[in-house]
Tab-separated table of C-alpha atoms in Angstrom:
chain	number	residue	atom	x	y	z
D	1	UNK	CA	-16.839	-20.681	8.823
D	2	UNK	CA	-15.168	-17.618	10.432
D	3	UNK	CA	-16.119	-18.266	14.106
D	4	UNK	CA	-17.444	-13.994	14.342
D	5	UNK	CA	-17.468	-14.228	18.502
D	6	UNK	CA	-13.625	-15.168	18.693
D	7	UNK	CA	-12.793	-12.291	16.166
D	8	UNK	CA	-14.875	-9.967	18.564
D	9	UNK	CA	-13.129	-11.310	21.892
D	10	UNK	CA	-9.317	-11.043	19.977
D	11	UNK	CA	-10.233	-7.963	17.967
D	12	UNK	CA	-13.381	-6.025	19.681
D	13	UNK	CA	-15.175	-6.063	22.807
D	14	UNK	CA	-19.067	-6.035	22.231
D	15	UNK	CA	-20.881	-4.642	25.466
D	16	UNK	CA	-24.731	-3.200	26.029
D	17	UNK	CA	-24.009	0.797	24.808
D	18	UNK	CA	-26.854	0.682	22.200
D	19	UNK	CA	-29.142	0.070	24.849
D	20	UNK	CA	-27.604	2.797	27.480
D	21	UNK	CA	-27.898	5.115	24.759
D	22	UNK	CA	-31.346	4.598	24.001
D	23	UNK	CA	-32.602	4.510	27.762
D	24	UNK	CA	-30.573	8.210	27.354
D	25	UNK	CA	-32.414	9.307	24.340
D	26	UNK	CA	-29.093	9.867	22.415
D	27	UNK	CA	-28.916	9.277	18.559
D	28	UNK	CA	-26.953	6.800	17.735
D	29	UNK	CA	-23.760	7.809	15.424
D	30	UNK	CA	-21.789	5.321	13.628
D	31	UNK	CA	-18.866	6.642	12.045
D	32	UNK	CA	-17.431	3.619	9.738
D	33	UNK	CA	-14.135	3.665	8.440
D	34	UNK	CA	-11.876	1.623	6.052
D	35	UNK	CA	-8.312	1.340	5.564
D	36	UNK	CA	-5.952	-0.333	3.033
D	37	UNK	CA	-1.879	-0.641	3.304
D	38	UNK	CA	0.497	-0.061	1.317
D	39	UNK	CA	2.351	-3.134	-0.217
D	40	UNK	CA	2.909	-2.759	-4.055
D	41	UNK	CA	1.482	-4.728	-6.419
D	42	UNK	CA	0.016	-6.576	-3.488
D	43	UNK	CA	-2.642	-4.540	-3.439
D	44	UNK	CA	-4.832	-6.170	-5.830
D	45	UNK	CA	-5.449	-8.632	-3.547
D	46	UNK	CA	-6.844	-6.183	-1.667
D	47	UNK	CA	-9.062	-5.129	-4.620
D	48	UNK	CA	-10.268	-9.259	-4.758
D	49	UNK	CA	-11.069	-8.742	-1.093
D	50	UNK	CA	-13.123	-5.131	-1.836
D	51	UNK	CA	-15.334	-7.215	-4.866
D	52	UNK	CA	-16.526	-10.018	-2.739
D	53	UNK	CA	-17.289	-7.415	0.225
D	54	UNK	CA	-19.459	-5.224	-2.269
D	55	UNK	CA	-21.665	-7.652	-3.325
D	56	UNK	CA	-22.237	-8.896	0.087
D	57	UNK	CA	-22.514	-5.657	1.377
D	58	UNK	CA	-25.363	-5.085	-1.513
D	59	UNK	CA	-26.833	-8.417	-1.197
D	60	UNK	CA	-27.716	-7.472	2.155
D	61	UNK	CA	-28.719	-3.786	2.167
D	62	UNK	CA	-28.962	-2.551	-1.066
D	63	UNK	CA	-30.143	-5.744	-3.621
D	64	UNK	CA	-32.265	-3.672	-5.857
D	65	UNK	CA	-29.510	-0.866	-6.257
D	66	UNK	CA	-27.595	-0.907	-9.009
D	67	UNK	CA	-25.560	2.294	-8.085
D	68	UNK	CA	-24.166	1.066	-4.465
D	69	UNK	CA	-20.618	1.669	-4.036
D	70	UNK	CA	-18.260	1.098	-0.921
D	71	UNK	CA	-18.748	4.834	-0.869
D	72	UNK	CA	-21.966	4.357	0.281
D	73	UNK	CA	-21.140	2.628	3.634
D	74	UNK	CA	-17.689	4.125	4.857
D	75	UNK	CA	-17.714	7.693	5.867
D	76	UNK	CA	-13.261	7.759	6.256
D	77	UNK	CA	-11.674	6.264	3.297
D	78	UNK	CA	-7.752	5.858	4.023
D	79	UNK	CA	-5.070	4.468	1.816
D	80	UNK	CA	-1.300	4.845	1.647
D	81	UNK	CA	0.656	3.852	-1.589
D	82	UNK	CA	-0.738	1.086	-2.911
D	83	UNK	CA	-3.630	1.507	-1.099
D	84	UNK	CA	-3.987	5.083	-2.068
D	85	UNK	CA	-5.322	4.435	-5.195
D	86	UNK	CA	-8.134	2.076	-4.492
D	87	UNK	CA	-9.110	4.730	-1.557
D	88	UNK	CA	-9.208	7.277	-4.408
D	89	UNK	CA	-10.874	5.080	-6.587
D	90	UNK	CA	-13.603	3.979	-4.190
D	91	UNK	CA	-13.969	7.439	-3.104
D	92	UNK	CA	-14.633	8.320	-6.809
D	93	UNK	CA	-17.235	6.069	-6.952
D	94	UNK	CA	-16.329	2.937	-8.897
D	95	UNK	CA	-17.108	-0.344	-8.592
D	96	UNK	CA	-14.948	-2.553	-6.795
D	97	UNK	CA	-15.040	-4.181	-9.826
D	98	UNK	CA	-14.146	-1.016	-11.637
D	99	UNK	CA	-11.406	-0.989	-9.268
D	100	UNK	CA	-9.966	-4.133	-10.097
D	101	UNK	CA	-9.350	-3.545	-13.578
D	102	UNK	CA	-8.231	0.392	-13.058
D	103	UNK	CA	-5.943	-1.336	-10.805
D	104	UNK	CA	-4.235	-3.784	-13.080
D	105	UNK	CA	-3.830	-1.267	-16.242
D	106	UNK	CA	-2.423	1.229	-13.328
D	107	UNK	CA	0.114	-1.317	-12.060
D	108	UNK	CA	1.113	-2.573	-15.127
D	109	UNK	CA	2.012	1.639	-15.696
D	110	UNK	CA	4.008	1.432	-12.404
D	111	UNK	CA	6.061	-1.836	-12.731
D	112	UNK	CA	6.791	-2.219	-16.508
D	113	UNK	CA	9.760	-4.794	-16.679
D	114	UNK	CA	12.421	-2.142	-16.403
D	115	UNK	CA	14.556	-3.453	-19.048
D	116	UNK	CA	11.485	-3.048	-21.554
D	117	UNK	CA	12.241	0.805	-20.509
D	118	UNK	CA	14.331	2.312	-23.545
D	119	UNK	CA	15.780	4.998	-20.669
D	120	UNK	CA	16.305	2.627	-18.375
D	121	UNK	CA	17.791	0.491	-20.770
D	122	UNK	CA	20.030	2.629	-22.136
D	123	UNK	CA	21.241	3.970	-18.714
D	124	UNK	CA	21.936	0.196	-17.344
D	125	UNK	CA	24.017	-0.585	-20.557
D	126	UNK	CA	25.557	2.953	-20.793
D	127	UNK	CA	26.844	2.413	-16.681
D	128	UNK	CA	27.505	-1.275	-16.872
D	129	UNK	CA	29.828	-0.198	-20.128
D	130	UNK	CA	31.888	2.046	-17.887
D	131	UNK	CA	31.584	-0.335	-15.127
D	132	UNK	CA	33.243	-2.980	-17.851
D	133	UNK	CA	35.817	-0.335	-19.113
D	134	UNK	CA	37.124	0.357	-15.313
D	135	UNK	CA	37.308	-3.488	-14.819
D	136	UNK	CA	39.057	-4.455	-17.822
D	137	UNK	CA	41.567	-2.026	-16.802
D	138	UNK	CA	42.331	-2.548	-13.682
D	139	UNK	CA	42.469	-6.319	-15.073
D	140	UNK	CA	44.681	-5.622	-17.652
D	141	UNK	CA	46.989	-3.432	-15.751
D	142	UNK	CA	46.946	-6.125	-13.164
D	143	UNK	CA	48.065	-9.141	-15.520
D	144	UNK	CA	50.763	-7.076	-17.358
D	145	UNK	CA	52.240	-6.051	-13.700
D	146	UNK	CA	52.251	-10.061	-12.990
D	147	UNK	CA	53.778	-11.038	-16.190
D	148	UNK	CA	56.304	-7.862	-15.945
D	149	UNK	CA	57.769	-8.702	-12.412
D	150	UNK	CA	57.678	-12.829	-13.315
D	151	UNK	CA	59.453	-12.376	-17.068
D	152	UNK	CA	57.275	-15.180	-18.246
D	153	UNK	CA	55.647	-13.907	-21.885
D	154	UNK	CA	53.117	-16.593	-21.036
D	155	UNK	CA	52.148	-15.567	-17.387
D	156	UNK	CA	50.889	-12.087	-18.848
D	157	UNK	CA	47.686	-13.644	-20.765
D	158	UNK	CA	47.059	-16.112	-18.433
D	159	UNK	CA	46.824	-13.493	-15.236
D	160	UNK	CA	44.668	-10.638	-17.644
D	161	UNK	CA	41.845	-13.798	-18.537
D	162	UNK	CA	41.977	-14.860	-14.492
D	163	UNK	CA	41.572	-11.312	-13.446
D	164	UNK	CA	38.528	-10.598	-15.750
D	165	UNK	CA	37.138	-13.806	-15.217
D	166	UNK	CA	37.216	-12.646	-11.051
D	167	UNK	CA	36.027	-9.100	-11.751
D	168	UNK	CA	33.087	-10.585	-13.896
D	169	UNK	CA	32.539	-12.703	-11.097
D	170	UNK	CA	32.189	-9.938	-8.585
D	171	UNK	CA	30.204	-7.979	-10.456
D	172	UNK	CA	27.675	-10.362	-11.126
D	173	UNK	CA	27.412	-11.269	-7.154
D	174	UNK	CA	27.038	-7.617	-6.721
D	175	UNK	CA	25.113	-6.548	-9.097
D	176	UNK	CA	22.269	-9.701	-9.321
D	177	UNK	CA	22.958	-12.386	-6.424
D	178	UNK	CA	23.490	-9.883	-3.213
D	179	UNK	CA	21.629	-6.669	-3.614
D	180	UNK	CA	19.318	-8.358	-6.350
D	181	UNK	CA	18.723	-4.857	-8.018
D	182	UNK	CA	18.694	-3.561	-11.708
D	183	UNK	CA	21.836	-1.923	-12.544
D	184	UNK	CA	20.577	1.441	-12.752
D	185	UNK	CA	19.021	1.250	-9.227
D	186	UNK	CA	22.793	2.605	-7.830
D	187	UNK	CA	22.217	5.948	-9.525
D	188	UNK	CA	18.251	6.162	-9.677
D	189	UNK	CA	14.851	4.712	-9.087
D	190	UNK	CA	13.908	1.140	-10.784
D	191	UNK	CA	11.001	2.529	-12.336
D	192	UNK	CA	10.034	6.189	-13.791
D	193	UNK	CA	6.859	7.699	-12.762
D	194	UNK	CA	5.542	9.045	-16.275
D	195	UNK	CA	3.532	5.827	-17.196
D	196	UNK	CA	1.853	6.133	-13.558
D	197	UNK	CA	1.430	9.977	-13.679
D	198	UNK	CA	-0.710	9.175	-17.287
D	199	UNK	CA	-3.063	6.701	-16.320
D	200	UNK	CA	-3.817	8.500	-12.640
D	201	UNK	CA	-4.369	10.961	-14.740
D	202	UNK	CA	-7.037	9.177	-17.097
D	203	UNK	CA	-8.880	7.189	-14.262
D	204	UNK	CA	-9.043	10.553	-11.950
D	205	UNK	CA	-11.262	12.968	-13.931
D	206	UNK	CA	-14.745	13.759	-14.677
D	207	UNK	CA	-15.315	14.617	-18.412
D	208	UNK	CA	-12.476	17.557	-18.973
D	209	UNK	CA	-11.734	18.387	-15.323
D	210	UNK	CA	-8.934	16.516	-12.951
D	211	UNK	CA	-10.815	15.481	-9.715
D	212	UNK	CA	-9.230	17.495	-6.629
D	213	UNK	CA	-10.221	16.721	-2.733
D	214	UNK	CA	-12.132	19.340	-2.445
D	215	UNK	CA	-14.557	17.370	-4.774
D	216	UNK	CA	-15.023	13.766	-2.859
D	217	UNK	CA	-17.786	15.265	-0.623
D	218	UNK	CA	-19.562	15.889	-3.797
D	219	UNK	CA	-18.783	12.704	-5.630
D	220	UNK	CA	-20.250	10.831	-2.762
D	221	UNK	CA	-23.827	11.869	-1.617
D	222	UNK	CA	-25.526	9.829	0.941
D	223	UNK	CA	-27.370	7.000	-0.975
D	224	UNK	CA	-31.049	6.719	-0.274
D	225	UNK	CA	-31.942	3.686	-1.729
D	226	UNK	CA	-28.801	1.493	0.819
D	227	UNK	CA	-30.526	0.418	3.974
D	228	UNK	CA	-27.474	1.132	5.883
D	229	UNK	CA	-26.923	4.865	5.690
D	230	UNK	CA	-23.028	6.370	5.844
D	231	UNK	CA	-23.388	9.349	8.835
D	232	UNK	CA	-21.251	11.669	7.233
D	233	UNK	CA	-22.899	13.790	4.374
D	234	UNK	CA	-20.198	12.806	2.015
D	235	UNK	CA	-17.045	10.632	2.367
D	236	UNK	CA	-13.680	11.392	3.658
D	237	UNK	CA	-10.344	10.828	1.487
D	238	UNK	CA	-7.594	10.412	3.348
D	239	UNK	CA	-3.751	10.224	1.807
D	240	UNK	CA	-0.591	10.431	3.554
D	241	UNK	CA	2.708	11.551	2.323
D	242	UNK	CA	5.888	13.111	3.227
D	243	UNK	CA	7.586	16.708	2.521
D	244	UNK	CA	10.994	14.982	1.580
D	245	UNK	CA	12.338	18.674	1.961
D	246	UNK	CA	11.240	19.713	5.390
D	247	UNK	CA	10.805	15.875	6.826
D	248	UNK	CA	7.506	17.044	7.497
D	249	UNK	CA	4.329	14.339	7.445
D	250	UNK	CA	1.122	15.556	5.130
D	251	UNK	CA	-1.545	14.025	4.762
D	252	UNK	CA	-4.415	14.747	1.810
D	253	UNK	CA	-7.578	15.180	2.604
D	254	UNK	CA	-10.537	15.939	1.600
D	255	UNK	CA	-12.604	18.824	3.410
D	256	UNK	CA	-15.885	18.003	5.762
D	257	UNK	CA	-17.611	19.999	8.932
D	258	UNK	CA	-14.378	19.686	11.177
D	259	UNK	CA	-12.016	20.295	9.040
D	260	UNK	CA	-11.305	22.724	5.710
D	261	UNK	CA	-8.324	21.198	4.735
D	262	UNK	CA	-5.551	23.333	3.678
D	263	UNK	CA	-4.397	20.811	0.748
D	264	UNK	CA	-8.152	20.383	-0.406
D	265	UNK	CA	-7.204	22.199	-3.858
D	266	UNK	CA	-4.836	19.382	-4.356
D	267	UNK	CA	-5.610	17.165	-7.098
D	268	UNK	CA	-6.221	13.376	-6.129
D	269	UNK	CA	-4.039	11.858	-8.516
D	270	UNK	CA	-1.259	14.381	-7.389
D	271	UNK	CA	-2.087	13.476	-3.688
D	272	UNK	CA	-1.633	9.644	-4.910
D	273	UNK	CA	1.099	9.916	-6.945
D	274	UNK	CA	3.279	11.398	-3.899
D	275	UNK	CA	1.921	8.367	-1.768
D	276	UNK	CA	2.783	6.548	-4.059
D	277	UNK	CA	6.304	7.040	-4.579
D	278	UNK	CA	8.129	4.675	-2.949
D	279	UNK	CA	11.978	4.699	-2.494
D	280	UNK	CA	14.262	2.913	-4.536
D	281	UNK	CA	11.253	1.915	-6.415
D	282	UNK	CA	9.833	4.944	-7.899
D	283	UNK	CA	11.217	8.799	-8.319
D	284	UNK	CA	10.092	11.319	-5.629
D	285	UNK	CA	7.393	13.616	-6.946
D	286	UNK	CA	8.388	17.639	-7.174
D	287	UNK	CA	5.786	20.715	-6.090
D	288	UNK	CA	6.470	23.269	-8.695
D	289	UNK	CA	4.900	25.819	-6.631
D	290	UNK	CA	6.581	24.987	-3.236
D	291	UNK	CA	9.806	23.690	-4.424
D	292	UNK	CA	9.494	20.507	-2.038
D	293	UNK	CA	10.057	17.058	-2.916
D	294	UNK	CA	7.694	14.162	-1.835
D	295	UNK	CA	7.926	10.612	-1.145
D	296	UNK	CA	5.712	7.623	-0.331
D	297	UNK	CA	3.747	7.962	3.044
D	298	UNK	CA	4.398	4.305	4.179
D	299	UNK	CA	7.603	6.094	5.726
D	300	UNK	CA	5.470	7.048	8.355
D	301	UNK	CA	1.938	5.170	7.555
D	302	UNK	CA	2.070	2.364	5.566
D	303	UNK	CA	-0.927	1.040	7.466
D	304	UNK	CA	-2.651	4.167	7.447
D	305	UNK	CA	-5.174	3.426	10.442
D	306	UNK	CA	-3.902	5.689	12.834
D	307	UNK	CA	-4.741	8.653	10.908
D	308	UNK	CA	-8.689	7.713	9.559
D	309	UNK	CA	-9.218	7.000	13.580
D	310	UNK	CA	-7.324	10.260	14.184
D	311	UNK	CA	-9.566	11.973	12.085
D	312	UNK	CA	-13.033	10.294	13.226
D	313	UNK	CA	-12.137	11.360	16.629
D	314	UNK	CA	-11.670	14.520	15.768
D	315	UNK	CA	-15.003	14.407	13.505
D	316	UNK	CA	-16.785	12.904	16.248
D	317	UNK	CA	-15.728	15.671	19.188
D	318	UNK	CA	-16.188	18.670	16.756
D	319	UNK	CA	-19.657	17.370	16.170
D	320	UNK	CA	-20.605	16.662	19.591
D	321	UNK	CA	-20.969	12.885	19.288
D	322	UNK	CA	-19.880	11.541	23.032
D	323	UNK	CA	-22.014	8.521	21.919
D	324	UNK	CA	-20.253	7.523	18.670
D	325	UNK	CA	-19.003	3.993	17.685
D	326	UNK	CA	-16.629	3.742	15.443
D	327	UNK	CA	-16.505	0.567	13.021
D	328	UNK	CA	-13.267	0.021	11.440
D	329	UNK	CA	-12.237	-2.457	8.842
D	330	UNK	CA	-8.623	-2.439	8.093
D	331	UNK	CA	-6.698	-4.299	4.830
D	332	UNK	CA	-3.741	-5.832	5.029
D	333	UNK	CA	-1.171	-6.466	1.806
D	334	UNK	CA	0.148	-9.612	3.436
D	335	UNK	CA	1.165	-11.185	6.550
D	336	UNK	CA	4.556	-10.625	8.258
D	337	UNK	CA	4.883	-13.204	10.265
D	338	UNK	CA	4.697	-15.631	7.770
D	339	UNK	CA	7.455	-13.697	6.012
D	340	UNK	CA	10.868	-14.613	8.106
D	341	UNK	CA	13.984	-12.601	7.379
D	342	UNK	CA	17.406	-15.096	6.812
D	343	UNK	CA	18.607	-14.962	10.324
D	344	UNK	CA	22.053	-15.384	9.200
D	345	UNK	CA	22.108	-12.053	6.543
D	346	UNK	CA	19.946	-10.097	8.821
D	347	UNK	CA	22.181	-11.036	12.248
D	348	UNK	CA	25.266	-9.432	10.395
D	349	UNK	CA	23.480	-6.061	10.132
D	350	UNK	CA	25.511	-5.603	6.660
D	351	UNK	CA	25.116	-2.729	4.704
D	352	UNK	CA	23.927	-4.138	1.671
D	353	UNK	CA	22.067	-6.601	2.991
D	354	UNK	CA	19.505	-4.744	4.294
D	355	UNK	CA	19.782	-1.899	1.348
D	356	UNK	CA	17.493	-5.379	0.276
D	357	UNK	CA	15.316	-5.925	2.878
D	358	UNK	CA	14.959	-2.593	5.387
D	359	UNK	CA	11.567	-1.263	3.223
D	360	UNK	CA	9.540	-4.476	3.285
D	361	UNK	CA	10.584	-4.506	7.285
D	362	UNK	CA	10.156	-1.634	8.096
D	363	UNK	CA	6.119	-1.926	6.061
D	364	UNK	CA	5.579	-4.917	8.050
D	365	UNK	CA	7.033	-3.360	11.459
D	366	UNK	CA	5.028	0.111	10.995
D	367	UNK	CA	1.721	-2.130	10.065
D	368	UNK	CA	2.054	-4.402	13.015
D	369	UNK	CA	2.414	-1.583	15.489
D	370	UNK	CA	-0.474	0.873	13.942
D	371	UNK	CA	-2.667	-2.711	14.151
D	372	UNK	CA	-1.704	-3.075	17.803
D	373	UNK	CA	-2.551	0.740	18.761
D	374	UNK	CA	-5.936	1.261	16.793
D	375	UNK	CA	-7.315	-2.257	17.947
D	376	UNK	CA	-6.173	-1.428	22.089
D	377	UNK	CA	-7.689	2.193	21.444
D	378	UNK	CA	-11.134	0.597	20.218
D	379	UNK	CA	-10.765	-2.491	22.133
D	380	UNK	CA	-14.123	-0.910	23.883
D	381	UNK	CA	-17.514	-0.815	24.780
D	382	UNK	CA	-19.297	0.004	21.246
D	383	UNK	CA	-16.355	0.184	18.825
D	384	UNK	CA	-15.265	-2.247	15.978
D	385	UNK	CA	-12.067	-3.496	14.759
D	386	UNK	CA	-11.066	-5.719	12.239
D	387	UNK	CA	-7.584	-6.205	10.492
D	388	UNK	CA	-7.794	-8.473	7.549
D	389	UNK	CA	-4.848	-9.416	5.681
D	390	UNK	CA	-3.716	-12.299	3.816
D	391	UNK	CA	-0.771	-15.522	4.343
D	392	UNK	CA	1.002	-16.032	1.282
D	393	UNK	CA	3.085	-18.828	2.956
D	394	UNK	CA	2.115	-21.420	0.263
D	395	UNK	CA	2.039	-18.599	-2.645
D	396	UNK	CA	5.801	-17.006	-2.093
D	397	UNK	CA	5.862	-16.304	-5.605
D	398	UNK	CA	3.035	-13.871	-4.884
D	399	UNK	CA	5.296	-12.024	-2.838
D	400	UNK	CA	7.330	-9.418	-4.447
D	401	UNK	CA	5.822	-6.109	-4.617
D	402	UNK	CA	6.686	-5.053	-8.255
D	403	UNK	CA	6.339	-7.993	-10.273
D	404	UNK	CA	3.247	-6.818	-12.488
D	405	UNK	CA	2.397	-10.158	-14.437
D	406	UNK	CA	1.123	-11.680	-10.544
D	407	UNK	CA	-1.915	-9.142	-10.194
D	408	UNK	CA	-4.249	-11.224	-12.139
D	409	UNK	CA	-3.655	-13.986	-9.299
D	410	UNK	CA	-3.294	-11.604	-6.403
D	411	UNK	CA	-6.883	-10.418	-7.504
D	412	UNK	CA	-8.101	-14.104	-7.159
D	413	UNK	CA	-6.101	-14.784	-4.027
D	414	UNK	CA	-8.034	-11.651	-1.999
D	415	UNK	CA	-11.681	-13.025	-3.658
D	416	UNK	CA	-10.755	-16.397	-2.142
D	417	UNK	CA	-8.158	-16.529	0.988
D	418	UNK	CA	-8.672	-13.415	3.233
D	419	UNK	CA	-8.353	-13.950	6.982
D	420	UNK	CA	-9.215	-12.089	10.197
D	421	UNK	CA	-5.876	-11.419	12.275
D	422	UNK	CA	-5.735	-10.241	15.757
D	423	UNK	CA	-4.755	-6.890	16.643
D	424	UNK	CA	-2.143	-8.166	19.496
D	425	UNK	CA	-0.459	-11.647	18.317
D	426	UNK	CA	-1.185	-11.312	14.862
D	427	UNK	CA	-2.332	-14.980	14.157
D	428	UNK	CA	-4.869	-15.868	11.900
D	429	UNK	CA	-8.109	-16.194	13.192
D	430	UNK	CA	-9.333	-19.225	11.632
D	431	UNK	CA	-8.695	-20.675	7.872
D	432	UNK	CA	-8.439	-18.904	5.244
D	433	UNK	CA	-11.606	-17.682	3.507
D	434	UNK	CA	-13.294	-14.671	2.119
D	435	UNK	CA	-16.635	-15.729	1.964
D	436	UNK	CA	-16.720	-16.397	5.879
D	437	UNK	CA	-15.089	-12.962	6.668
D	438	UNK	CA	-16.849	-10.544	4.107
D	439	UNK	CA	-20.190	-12.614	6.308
D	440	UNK	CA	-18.753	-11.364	9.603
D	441	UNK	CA	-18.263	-7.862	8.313
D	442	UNK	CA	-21.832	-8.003	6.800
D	443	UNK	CA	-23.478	-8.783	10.030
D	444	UNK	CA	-21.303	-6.033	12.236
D	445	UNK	CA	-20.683	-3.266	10.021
């Protein structure tokens, strides 16, 4: 079992405020908050994490309710990408069960083998046909040249089959064994957006009507029958993006006391299907209205953290709330130290290289660092952190983040193999196991 004291002493530091605020008189305020990453397809084992925390979360304070959500505990609800839509859909009020299988139909939309794509399809065979063309000429033009200048009728043939035999050569290092990309990627995104677009469409509505922001307040009233109330009135959506156009950061949310958004009109499966788009992978999303272009947020957020504490702050000060604690429970889509780069590729700095490798490194990197702030920042008397994430050093073929046909065991890896990291070193804090961490979180949440 999850030893809960360590995690406390590497992640939070548990002093005596509850009793200085009551000598004081003060209300206590507990603004919780939870947070998944970004991480592709990963995700879902975040969603096999979020199943076994309901149901301990309900065993313990709601066991005769059978309408508790997540909802009902967190009062900030961040995700970026990936994580964007289970935030939406737990701020929607599903299930995390609900979740899980939303999320497996929706990634399934996203990551479709792209060769199973008729457009895609088409466009790889229609560019690796002119790719073919250009070679065979410049291999045919080569081995006539050869057999011109030796005046050998056989040296011709024999030059033209070497040359194509090299070119096919090169292409297929190029194309497959360096850059390991479909062939289309050099012009646009692996994957279209239109199968995504559809189902966040279908999952993010109520009867006729496409959810927007300004609606998660009402989605999500305060739950009387859960014995540990949520302090906000309703929850708090939180999305990040970015204005591809203006290099400008945005992030969705939903409206509450401090703060009337000025995107609340936005719809949420607009707000996660900008989040969402992630480069190389998937298209950037156009505004209509304002002409801009937008991309996925992890440029800037990938663990979104910084921004829910940002805005609980903010929530807190606006309120007048100098005695607030603030509980955060942060979600990992996989551990990056377990994850080495080749030293010899990555020491070369080449250029296509790390066309490969710079977005999974830069995830890691912008997760690592946003784990390291938020945990120093509430690394203080009163406040809760907690970064769970997950080692997939024994499960590398768990790794990639569009591979589709691996959620059903990503799912079952988060119900089963979650640990608590620490905020500076980022080492595991004990073995790997759910049940011992979604315990810990029980008890301090």
């Amino acid at each position: 079992m999850l030893d809960f004291a360590n995690q406390q002493n590497a992640i939070a530091t548990e002093a005596a405020h509850e009793d200085d605020s009551g000598a004081q008189g003060q209300e206590k305020h507990v603004i919780r908050i939870l947070c998944c990453d970004g991480g592709g397809v990963r995700g879902a084992a975040t969603a096999g994490f979020l199943e076994e925390l309901e149901e301990g979360l309900r065993r313990r304070y709601a066991p005769n309710d059978a309408t508790f959500r997540l909802s009902d505990i967190f009062d900030f609800i961040a995700g970026n990408s990936t994580g964007s839509i289970i935030a939406a859909l737990i701020a929607t009020r599903r299930t995390s069960r609900e979740i899980s299988s939303a999320y497996s139909k929706l990634a399934k939309k996203a990551f479709p083998p792209w060769y199973l794509s008729p457009y895609l399809w088409l466009l790889s065979v229609g560019l690796n046909l002119v790719l073919a063309i250009a070679l065979a000429a410049v291999a045919t033009g080569a081995g006539f040249l050869i057999g011109r200048l030796d005046k050998n009728p056989l040296t011709g043939p024999w030059a033209l089959a070497l040359c194509v035999f090299i070119t096919i050569l090169v292409a297929i290092v190029v194309f497959w064994g360096l850059l390991k990309i479909a062939p289309h990627q050099w012009w646009v995104a692996k994957y279209g957006n239109g199968g995504l677009r559809a189902a966040l469409q279908s999952e993010l509505h109520a009867g006729q009507q496409q959810l927007a922001l300004k609606d998660v307040a009402n989605l999500t009233p305060r739950n009387p029958g859960v014995g540990l109330q949520r302090t906000l009135p309703g929850c708090v959506l939180l999305i990040p993006s970015v204005d591809m156009y203006t290099r400008k950061v945005v992030v969705y949310k939903s409206p509450h006391e401090a703060s009337q958004a000025s995107l609340q009109d936005t719809l949420i499966w607009e707000a996660v299907l900008r989040s969402t788009a992630a480069q190389t992978y998937l298209p950037i999303v156009r505004d209509p209205p304002s002409g801009s272009y937008f991309s996925d947020g992890g440029l800037w957020a990938n663990n979104p953290s910084v921004i829910a504490l940002t805005e609980a702050i903010k929530y807190a000060g606006h309120m007048g709330w100098d005695n607030a604690e603030i509980h955060m429970l942060s979600i990992g889509t996989g551990s990056p130290s377990h994850n080495p780069l080749p030293l010899p590729l990555f020491k070369s700095g080449s250029a296509p290289y790390w066309a490969a490798h710079i977005i999974p490194c830069m995830m890691d990197a912008q997760g690592r660092g946003a784990t390291y702030c938020v945990g120093e920042m509430l690394a203080q008397s009163g406040h809760f952190f907690n970064r769970v994430d997950f080692n997939f050093e024994e499960h590398k073929e768990l790794l990639a983040l569009d591979d589709s046909s691996n959620v059903t065991a990503l799912i079952e890896f988060g119900k089963g193999k979650a640990q608590c990291f620490d905020h500076k070193s980022y080492e595991a804090l004990g073995q790997p196991s759910t049940a011992a961490v979604v315990q810990a979180l029980v008890e301090r949440l």
